[in-house]
Coordinates of C-alpha atoms in Angstrom, one line a residue:
X1 CA 284.7 82.2 105.7
X2 CA 283.9 85.5 107.3
X3 CA 283.4 88.6 105.0
X4 CA 286.2 91.1 104.7
X5 CA 285.8 94.3 106.7
X6 CA 284.7 97.3 104.6
X7 CA 286.0 100.8 104.7
X8 CA 282.6 101.8 106.2
X9 CA 283.5 99.7 109.2
X10 CA 287.0 101.1 109.5
X11 CA 288.0 103.6 112.2
X12 CA 287.9 107.3 111.3
X13 CA 291.6 107.6 111.1
X14 CA 291.8 104.8 108.5
X15 CA 289.0 106.5 106.4
X16 CA 290.9 109.8 106.5
X17 CA 294.2 108.1 105.6
X18 CA 292.5 106.5 102.6
X19 CA 291.0 109.8 101.5
X20 CA 294.3 111.6 101.8
X21 CA 296.1 108.9 99.8
X22 CA 293.5 109.2 97.1
X23 CA 293.8 113.0 97.1
X24 CA 297.6 112.9 96.8
X25 CA 297.6 110.2 94.2
X26 CA 294.8 111.6 92.0
X27 CA 296.7 115.0 92.0
X28 CA 300.0 113.2 91.2
X29 CA 301.7 114.8 94.2
X30 CA 305.3 113.6 94.5
X31 CA 305.7 111.3 97.5
X32 CA 308.6 113.3 98.9
X33 CA 306.6 116.5 98.7
X34 CA 303.6 114.8 100.3
X35 CA 305.8 113.6 103.2
X36 CA 307.3 117.0 103.8
X37 CA 303.8 118.6 103.7
X38 CA 302.5 115.9 106.2
X39 CA 305.4 116.8 108.5
X40 CA 304.1 120.4 108.6
X41 CA 300.6 119.2 109.1
X42 CA 301.6 116.9 112.0
X43 CA 303.5 119.7 113.7
X44 CA 300.6 122.1 113.3
X45 CA 298.1 119.6 114.7
X46 CA 300.4 118.7 117.6
X47 CA 300.7 122.4 118.4
X48 CA 296.9 122.8 118.4
X49 CA 296.6 119.8 120.8
X50 CA 299.1 121.4 123.2
X51 CA 297.1 124.7 123.1
X52 CA 293.9 122.8 124.0
X53 CA 295.4 121.5 127.3

């Protein structure tokens, strides 16, 4: 049986997602609040990507 992949081997976006989940859960952020905040973050990052073009 092959060994399970570790987080160290995961792509950067998976590592970041795990870190963000940990941060939100350890600070007991309400999931609805987190999703609303992530919408703002996504829009901000998308805007920055457009500016870079």
